[in-house]
Coordinates of C-alpha atoms in Angstrom, one line a residue:
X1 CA 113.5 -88.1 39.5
X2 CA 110.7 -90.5 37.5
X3 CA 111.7 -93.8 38.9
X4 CA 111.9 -92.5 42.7
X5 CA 108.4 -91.2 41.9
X6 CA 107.1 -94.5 40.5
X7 CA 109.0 -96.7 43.2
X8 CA 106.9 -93.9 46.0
X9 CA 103.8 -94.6 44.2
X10 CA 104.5 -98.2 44.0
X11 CA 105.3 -98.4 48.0
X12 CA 102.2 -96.4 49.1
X13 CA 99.8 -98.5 46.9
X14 CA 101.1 -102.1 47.7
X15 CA 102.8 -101.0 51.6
X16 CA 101.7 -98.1 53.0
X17 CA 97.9 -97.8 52.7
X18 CA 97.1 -101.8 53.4
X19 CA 98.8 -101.1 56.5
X20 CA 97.1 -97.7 57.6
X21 CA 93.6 -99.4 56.6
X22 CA 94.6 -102.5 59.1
X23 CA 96.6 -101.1 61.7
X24 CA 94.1 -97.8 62.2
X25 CA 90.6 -99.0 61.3
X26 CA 88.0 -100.3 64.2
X27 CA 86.7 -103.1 64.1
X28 CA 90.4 -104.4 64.9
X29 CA 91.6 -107.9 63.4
X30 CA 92.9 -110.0 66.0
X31 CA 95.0 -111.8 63.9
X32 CA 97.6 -110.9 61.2
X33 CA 96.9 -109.2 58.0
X34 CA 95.3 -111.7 55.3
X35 CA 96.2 -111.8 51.7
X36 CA 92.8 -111.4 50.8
X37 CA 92.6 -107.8 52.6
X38 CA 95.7 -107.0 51.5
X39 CA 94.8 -107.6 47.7
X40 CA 91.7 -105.5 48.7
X41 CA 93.3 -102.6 49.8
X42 CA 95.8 -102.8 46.7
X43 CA 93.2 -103.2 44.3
X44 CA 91.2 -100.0 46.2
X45 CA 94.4 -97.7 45.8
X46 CA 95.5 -98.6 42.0
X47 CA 91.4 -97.6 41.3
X48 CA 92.2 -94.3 43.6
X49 CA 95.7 -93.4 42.4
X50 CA 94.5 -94.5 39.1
X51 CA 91.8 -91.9 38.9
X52 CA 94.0 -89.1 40.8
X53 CA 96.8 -89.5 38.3
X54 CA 94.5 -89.6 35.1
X55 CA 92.8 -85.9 36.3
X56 CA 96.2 -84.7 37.8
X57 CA 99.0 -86.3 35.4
X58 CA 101.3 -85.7 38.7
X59 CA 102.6 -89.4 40.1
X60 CA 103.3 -87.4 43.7
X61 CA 99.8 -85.5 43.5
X62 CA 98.5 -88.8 43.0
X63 CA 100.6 -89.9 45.6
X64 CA 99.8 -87.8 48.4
X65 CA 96.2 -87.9 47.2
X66 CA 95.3 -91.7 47.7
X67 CA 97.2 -92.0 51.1
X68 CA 94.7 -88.8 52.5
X69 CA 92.0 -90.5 50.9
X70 CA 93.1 -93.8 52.8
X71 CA 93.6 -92.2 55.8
X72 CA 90.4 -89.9 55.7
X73 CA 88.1 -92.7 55.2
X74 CA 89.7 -94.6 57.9
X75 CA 89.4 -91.9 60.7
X76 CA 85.8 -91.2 59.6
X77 CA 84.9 -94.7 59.8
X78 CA 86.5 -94.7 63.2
X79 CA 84.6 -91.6 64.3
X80 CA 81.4 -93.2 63.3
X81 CA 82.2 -96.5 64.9
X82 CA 82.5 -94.9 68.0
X83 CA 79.6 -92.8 68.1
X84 CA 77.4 -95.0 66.5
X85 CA 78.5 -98.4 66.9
X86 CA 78.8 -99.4 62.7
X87 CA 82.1 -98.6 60.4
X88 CA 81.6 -96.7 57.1
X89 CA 79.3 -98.7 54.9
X90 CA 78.7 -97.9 51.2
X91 CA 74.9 -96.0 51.8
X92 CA 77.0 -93.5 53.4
X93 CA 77.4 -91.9 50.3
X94 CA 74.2 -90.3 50.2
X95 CA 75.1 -88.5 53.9
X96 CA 77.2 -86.5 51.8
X97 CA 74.4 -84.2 50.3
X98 CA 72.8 -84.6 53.9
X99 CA 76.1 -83.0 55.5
X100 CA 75.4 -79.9 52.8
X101 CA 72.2 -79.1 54.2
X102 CA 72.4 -79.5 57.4
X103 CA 76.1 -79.9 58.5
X104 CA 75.5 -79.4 62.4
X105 CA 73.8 -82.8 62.1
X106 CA 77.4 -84.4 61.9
X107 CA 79.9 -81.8 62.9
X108 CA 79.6 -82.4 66.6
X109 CA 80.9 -85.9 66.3
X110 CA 83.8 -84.7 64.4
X111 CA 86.8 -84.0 66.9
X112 CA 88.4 -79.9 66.5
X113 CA 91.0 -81.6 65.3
X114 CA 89.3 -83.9 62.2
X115 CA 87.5 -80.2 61.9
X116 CA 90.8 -78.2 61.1
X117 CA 92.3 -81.3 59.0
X118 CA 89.3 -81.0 56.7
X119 CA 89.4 -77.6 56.2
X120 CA 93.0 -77.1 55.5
X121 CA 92.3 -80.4 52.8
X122 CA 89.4 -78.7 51.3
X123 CA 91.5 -75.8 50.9
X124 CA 95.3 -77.5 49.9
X125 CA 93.9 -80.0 47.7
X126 CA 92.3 -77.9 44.6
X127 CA 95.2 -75.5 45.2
X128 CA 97.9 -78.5 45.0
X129 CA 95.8 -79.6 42.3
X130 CA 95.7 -76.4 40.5
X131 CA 99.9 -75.7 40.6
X132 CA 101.2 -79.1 40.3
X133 CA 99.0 -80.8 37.8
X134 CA 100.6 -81.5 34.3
X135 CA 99.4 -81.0 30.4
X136 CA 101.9 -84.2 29.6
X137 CA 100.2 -86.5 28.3
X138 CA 102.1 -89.9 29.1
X139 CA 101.0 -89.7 32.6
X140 CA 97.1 -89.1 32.0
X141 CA 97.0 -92.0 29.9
X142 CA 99.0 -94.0 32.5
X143 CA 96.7 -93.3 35.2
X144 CA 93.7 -94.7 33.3
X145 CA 95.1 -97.5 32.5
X146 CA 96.1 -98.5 36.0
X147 CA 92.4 -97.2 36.7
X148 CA 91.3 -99.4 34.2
X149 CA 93.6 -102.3 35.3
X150 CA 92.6 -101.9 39.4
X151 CA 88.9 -101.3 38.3
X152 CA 88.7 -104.7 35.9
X153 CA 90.7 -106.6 39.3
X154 CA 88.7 -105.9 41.1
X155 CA 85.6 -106.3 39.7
X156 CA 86.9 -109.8 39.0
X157 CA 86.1 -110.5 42.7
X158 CA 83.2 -112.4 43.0
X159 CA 81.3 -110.6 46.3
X160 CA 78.7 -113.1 46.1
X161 CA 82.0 -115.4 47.7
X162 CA 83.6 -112.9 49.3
X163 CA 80.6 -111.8 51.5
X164 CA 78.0 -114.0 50.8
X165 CA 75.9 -112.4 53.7
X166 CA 75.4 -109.2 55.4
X167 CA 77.7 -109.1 59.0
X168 CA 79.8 -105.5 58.5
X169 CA 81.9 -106.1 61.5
X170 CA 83.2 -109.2 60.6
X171 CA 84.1 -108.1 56.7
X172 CA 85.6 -105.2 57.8
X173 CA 88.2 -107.6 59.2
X174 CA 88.2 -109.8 56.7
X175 CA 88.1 -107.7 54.1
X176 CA 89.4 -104.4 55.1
X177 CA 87.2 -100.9 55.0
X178 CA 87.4 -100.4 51.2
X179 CA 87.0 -104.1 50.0
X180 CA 83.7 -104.1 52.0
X181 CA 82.6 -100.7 51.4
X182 CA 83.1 -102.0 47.4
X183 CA 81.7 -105.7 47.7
X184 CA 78.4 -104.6 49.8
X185 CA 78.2 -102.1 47.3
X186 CA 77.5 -104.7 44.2
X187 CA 75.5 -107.3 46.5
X188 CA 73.6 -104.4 46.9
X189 CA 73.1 -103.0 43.4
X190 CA 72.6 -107.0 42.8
X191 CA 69.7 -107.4 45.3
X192 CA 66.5 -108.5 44.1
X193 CA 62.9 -106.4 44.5
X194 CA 60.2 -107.9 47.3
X195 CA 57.4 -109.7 45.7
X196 CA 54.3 -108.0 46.2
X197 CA 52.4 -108.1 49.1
X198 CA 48.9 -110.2 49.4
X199 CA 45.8 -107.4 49.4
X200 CA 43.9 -106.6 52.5
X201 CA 40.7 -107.6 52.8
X202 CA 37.8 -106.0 55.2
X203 CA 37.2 -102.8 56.4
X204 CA 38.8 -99.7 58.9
X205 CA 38.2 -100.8 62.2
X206 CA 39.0 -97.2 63.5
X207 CA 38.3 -93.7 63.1
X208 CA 41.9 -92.8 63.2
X209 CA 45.4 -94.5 63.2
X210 CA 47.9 -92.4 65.0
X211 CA 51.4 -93.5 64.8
X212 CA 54.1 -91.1 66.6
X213 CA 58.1 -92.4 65.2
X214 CA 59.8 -90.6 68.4
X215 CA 63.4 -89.4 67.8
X216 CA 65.6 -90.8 70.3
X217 CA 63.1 -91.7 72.7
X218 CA 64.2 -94.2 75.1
X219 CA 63.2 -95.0 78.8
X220 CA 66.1 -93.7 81.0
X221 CA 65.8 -96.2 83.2
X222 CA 67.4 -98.4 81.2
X223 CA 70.0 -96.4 79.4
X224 CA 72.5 -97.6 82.1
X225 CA 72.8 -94.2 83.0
X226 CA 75.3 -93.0 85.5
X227 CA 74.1 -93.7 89.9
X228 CA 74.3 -89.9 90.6
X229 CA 72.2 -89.2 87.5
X230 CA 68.2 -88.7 89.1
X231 CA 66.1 -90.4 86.9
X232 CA 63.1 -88.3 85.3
X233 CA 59.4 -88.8 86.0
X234 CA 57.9 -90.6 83.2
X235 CA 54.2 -90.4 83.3
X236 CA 53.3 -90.1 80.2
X237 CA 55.2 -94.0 79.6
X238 CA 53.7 -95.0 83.2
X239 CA 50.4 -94.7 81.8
X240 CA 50.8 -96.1 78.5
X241 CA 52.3 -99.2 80.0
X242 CA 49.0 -99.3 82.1
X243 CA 46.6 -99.4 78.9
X244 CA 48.3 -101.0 76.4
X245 CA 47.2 -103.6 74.9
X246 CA 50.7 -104.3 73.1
X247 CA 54.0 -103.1 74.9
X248 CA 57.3 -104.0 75.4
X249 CA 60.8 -103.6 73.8
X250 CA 61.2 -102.6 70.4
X251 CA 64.6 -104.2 69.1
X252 CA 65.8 -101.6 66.2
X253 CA 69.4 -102.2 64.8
X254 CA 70.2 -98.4 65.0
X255 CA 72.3 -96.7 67.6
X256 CA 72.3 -93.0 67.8
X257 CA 71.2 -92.5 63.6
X258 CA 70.0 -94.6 61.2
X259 CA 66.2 -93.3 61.7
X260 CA 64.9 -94.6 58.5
X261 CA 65.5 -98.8 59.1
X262 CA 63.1 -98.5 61.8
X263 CA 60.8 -96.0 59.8
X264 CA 61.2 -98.8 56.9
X265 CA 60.1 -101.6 59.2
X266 CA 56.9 -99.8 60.8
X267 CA 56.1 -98.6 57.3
X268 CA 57.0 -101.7 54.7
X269 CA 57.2 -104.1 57.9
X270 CA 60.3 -105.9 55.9
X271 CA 62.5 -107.8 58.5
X272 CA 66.3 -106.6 58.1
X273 CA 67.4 -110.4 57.8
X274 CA 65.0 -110.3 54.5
X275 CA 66.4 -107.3 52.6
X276 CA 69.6 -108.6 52.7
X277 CA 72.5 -105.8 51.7
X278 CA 69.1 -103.5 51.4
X279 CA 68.8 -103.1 55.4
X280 CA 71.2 -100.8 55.6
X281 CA 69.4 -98.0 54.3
X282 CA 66.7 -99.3 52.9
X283 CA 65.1 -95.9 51.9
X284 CA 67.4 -96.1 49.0
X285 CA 65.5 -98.8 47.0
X286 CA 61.7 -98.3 48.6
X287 CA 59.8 -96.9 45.8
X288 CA 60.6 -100.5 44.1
X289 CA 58.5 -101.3 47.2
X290 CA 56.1 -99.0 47.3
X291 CA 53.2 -102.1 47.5
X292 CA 54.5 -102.8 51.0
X293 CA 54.1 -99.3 52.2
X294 CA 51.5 -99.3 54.9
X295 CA 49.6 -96.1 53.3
X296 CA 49.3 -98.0 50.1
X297 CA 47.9 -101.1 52.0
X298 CA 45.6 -99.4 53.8
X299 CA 44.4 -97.2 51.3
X300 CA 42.8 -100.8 49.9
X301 CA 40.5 -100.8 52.5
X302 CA 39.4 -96.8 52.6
X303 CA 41.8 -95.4 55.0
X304 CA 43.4 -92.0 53.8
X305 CA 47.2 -91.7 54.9
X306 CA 48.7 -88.2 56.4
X307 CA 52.9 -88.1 56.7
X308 CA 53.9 -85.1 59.5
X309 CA 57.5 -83.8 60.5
X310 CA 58.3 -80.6 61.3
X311 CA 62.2 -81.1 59.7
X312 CA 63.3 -80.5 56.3
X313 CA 61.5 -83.2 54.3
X314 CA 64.7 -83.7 51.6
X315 CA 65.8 -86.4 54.4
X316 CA 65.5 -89.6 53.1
X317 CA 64.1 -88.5 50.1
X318 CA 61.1 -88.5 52.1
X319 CA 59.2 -85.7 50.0
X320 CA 59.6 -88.0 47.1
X321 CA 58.7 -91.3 48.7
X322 CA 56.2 -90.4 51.2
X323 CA 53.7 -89.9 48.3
X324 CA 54.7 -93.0 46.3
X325 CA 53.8 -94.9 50.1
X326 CA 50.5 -94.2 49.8
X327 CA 50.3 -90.8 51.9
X328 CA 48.3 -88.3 50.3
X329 CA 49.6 -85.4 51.9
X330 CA 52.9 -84.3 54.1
X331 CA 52.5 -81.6 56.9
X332 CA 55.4 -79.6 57.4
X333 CA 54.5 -78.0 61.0
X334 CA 56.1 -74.8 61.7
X335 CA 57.9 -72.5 61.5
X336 CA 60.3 -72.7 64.4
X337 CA 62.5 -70.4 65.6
X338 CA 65.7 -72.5 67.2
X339 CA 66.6 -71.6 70.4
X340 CA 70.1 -72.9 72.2
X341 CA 67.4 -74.6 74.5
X342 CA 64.7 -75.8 71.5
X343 CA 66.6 -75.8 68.6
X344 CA 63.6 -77.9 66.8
X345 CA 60.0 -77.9 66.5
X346 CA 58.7 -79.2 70.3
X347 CA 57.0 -82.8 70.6
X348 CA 54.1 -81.3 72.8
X349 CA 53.5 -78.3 70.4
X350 CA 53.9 -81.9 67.5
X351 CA 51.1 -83.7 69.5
X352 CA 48.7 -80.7 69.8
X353 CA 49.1 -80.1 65.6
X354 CA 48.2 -83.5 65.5
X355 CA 45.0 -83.3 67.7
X356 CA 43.8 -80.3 65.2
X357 CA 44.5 -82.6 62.5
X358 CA 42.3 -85.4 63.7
X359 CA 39.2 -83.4 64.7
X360 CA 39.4 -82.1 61.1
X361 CA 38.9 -85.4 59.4
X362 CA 35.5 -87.4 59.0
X363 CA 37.1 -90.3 57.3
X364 CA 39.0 -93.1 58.3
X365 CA 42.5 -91.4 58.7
X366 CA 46.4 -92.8 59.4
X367 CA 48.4 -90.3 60.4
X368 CA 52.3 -91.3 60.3
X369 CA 54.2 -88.8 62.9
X370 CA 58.3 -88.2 63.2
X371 CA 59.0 -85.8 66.0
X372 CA 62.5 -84.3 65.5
X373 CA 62.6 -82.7 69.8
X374 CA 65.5 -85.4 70.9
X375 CA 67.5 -85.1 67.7
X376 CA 71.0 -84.0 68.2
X377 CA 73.3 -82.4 68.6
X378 CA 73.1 -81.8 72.2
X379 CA 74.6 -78.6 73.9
X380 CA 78.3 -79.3 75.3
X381 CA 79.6 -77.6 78.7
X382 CA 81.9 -77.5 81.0
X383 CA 80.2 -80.6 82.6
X384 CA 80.5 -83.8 81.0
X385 CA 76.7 -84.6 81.7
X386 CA 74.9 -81.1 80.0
X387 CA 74.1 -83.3 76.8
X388 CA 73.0 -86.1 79.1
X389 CA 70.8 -83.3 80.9
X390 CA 69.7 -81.6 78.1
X391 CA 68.4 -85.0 76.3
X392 CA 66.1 -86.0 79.6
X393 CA 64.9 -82.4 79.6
X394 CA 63.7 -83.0 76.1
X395 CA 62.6 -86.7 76.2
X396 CA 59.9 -85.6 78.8
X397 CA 58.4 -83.1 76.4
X398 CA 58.2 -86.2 74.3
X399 CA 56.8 -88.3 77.5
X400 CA 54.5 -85.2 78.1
X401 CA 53.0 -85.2 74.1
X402 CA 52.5 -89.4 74.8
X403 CA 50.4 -88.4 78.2
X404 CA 48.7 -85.6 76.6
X405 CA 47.6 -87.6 73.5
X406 CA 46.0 -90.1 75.5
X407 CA 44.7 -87.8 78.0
X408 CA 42.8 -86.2 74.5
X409 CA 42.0 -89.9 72.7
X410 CA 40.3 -90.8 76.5
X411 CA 38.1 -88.0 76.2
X412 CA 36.8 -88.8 72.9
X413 CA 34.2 -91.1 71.1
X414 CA 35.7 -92.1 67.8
X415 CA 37.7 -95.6 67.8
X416 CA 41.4 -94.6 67.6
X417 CA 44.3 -96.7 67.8
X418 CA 47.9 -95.3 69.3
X419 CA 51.4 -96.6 68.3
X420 CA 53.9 -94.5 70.2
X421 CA 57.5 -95.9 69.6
X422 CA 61.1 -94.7 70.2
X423 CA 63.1 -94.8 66.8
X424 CA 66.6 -95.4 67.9
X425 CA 68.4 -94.6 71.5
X426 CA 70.4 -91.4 72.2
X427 CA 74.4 -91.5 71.3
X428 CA 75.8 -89.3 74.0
X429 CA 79.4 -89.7 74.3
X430 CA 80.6 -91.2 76.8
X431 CA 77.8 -91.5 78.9
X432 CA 75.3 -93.3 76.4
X433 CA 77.7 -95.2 73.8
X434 CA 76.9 -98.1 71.6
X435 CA 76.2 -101.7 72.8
X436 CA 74.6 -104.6 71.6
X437 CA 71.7 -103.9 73.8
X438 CA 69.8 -101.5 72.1
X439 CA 65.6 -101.9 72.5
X440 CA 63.4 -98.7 72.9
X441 CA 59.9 -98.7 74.0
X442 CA 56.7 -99.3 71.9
X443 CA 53.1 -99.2 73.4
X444 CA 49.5 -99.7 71.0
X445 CA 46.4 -98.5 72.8
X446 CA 43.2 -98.6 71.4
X447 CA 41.0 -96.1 71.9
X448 CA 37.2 -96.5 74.0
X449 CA 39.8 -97.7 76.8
X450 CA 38.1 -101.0 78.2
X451 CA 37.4 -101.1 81.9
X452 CA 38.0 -104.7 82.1
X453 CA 41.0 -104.9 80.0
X454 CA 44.0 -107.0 82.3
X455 CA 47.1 -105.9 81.6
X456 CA 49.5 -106.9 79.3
X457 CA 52.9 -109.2 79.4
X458 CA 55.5 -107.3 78.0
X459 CA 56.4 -108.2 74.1
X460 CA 59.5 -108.1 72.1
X461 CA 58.9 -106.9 68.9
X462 CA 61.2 -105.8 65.4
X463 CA 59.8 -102.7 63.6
X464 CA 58.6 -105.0 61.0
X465 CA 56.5 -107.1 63.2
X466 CA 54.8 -103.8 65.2
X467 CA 54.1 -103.3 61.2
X468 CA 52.0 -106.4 60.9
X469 CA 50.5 -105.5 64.5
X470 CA 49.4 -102.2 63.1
X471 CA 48.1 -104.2 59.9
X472 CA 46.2 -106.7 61.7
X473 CA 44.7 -104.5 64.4
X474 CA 43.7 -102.1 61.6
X475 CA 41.5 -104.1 59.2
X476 CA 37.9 -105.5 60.7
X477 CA 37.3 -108.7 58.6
X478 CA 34.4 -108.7 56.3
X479 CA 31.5 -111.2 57.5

């Protein structure tokens, strides 16, 4: 029995899980399967059956074991391509704690299906674990040395050479899902810190900074929306685009998630193409940046820095890092009861906090706003287009706080400056789905409107440059 368990083993680690990864996983390869992916994948499953077999001391526990794990990974990267536009990358990692507290963030994008397979894996495994696993020794010690063996392999390849630069979609074909999941892993842990900043100079040239990050907020009209879908109103946009002095397209690299690269950008204004294997979540390493924040920076010059979002404020780490950026206090507004129609805190109840919060200050003040209104997931129905529906119902509460905030900031004396910006566009399946055109709007008004101000020509800008905008238009020079 033995050598037909070893010569299984030996066929799903070199055979069998190579060509699940390549045959299943999205991006496809358009040409045949490369020795270098291959070796990958190999390498991947001796380190997974490696580390089953040493806990289990069962060859077909171990078995069975890394071909789910293979073929787990690969589906969830293929569910995440499609809503979201990106494979699994190795920052994923840190979803999983994310997924414990708030799993409704991420089980509408898994199919009923993926649903029941989980389940009945989370409940077969540790069972299959507990019955078949063996006191022998022979086979524990077996399994870590072809841990030891797949681990030393593969740490023997150089990721400096195999993916010298950050472009996921292409090294998931060359590559394969694990090999790049492992080799942006150690470019990562390899990357250097930013050098710090040079120091402001001058003084706050407003009474208040207001910055609104909107969730999902996006102009409809060009979400390539459907002909028979009627297009909402947008006032609140209409009139921002009238007084701006900056506006245009914001061009973020998220589609449907990833809130925290453009947070980064506005916040550290680091371009992506800088961090290097950092951009994809760069939250992870930003108290090593903590100079760059724009709260410390402007502290510098005697501006006092409020964070607000009316979400849990684990996300990101955010109740940990907010402080080290420089923001001396976090607002958790609330509570909320959810509602199947307002199942988070509402964007015009958001802006009218933050009006109470400005007339209380009588020092120059940033305040740093995520709204959380447009977050999915969105309500399903027998109609295809109730998420689509629901989403424009909410994005014009969000348009309504925009028009209302400058309706307020109009009516008042103090020098304020407004940054209103959409964080990422909506994933909606199949009606809004990923594409390489994915800008949001950005406006910055500056509060006494001028009269005689003529309009504005549109501007693209990255999240990192609407940070040195914010910067530059913040600071009066010193004579």
């Amino acid at each position: 029995m033995l050598p037909f368990q070893v010569l299984a083993s030996f066929i799903v680690i070199v055979f069998l899980t190579p060509a699940i990864e390549y045959a299943v996983v999205m991006p496809r390869a358009e040409r045949r399967l490369s020795t270098r992916r291959w070796l990958l994948d190999v390498l991947c499953s001796m380190v997974a059956y490696g580390g089953w077999l040493t806990l289990t001391g069962s060859l077909p526990i171990a078995t069975i074991m890394v071909l789910t794990l293979m073929t787990v990974t690969v589906v969830a990267s293929n569910i995440k391509f499609r809503v979201l536009g990106e494979p699994l990358l190795f920052s994923d990692v840190v979803v999983a704690r994310s997924f414990l507290q708030h799993p409704k963030f991420y089980l509408f994008s898994i199919p009923l299906t993926g649903r029941i397979t989980l389940l009945a894996i989370s409940i077969a495994a540790p069972v299959l674990l507990w019955i078949y696993s063996s006191a022998a020794l022979l086979p524990h010690l077996a399994g870590a040395g072809i841990l030891l063996l797949g681990g030393l392999l593969l740490w023997l390849r150089s990721p400096r050479t195999l993916a010298p630069t950050p472009d996921i979609e292409r090294d998931v074909v060359l590559l394969g899902l694990p090999g790049s999941i492992i080799m942006y892993w150690r470019q990562w842990r390899a990357s250097a810190d930013l050098s710090s900043p040079a120091p402001l100079r001058g003084s706050p040239a407003y009474d208040q900074i207001v910055i609104i990050q909107c969730e999902s907020f996006a102009d409809p009209a060009r979400l390539n929306l459907p002909a028979d879908i009627a297009l909402p109103v947008m006032p609140g946009l209409k009139r921002a685009y009238e007084i701006a002095s900056h506006r245009g397209p914001l061009s973020v690299s998220g589609f449907g998630a990833y809130t925290m690269r453009s947070e980064y950008g506005v916040i550290f204004g680091q371009e992506e193409r800088d961090l290097g294997f950092r951009r994809y979540d760069p939250f992870l390493t930003a108290e090593r940046e903590r100079a760059h924040a724009i709260g410390n920076r402007l502290k510098t010059i005697g501006y006092d820095s409020t964070f607000i979002h009316p979400h849990d404020l684990r996300f990101y780490n955010r109740e940990t890092l907010m402080p080290a950026m420089g923001f001396s206090r976090l607002v958790n507004p609330g509570p909320h009861i959810p509602t199947p129609d307002m199942p988070y805190f509402g964007d015009v109840a958001l802006g009218q906090t933050l009006v109470d919060m400005m007339h209380q200050v009588t020092t120059p003040s940033l305040f740093y706003t995520v709204t959380m209104e447009n977050h999915g997931p969105w309500p399903t129905g027998a109609d295809r287009q109730t998420p689509l529906e629901h989403y424009l119902r909410h994005v014009q509460n969000s348009d309504q706080m925009l028009l209302d905030l400058i309706e307020n900031m109009s009516a008042r004396d103090s020098r304020t400056l407004l940054i209103f910006f959409g964080d990422h566009r909506p994933s909606i399946t199949g009606i809004v789905t990923p594409s390489p055109i994915r800008d949001v709007p950005y406006v910055a008004i500056s509060f006494p409107l001028q009269d005689k101000a003529a309009p504005q020509t549109p501007a693209a800008l990255t999240p990192a440059q609407l940070n040195h905008l914010i910067i530059e238009m913040s600071v009066r020079s010193s004579p």
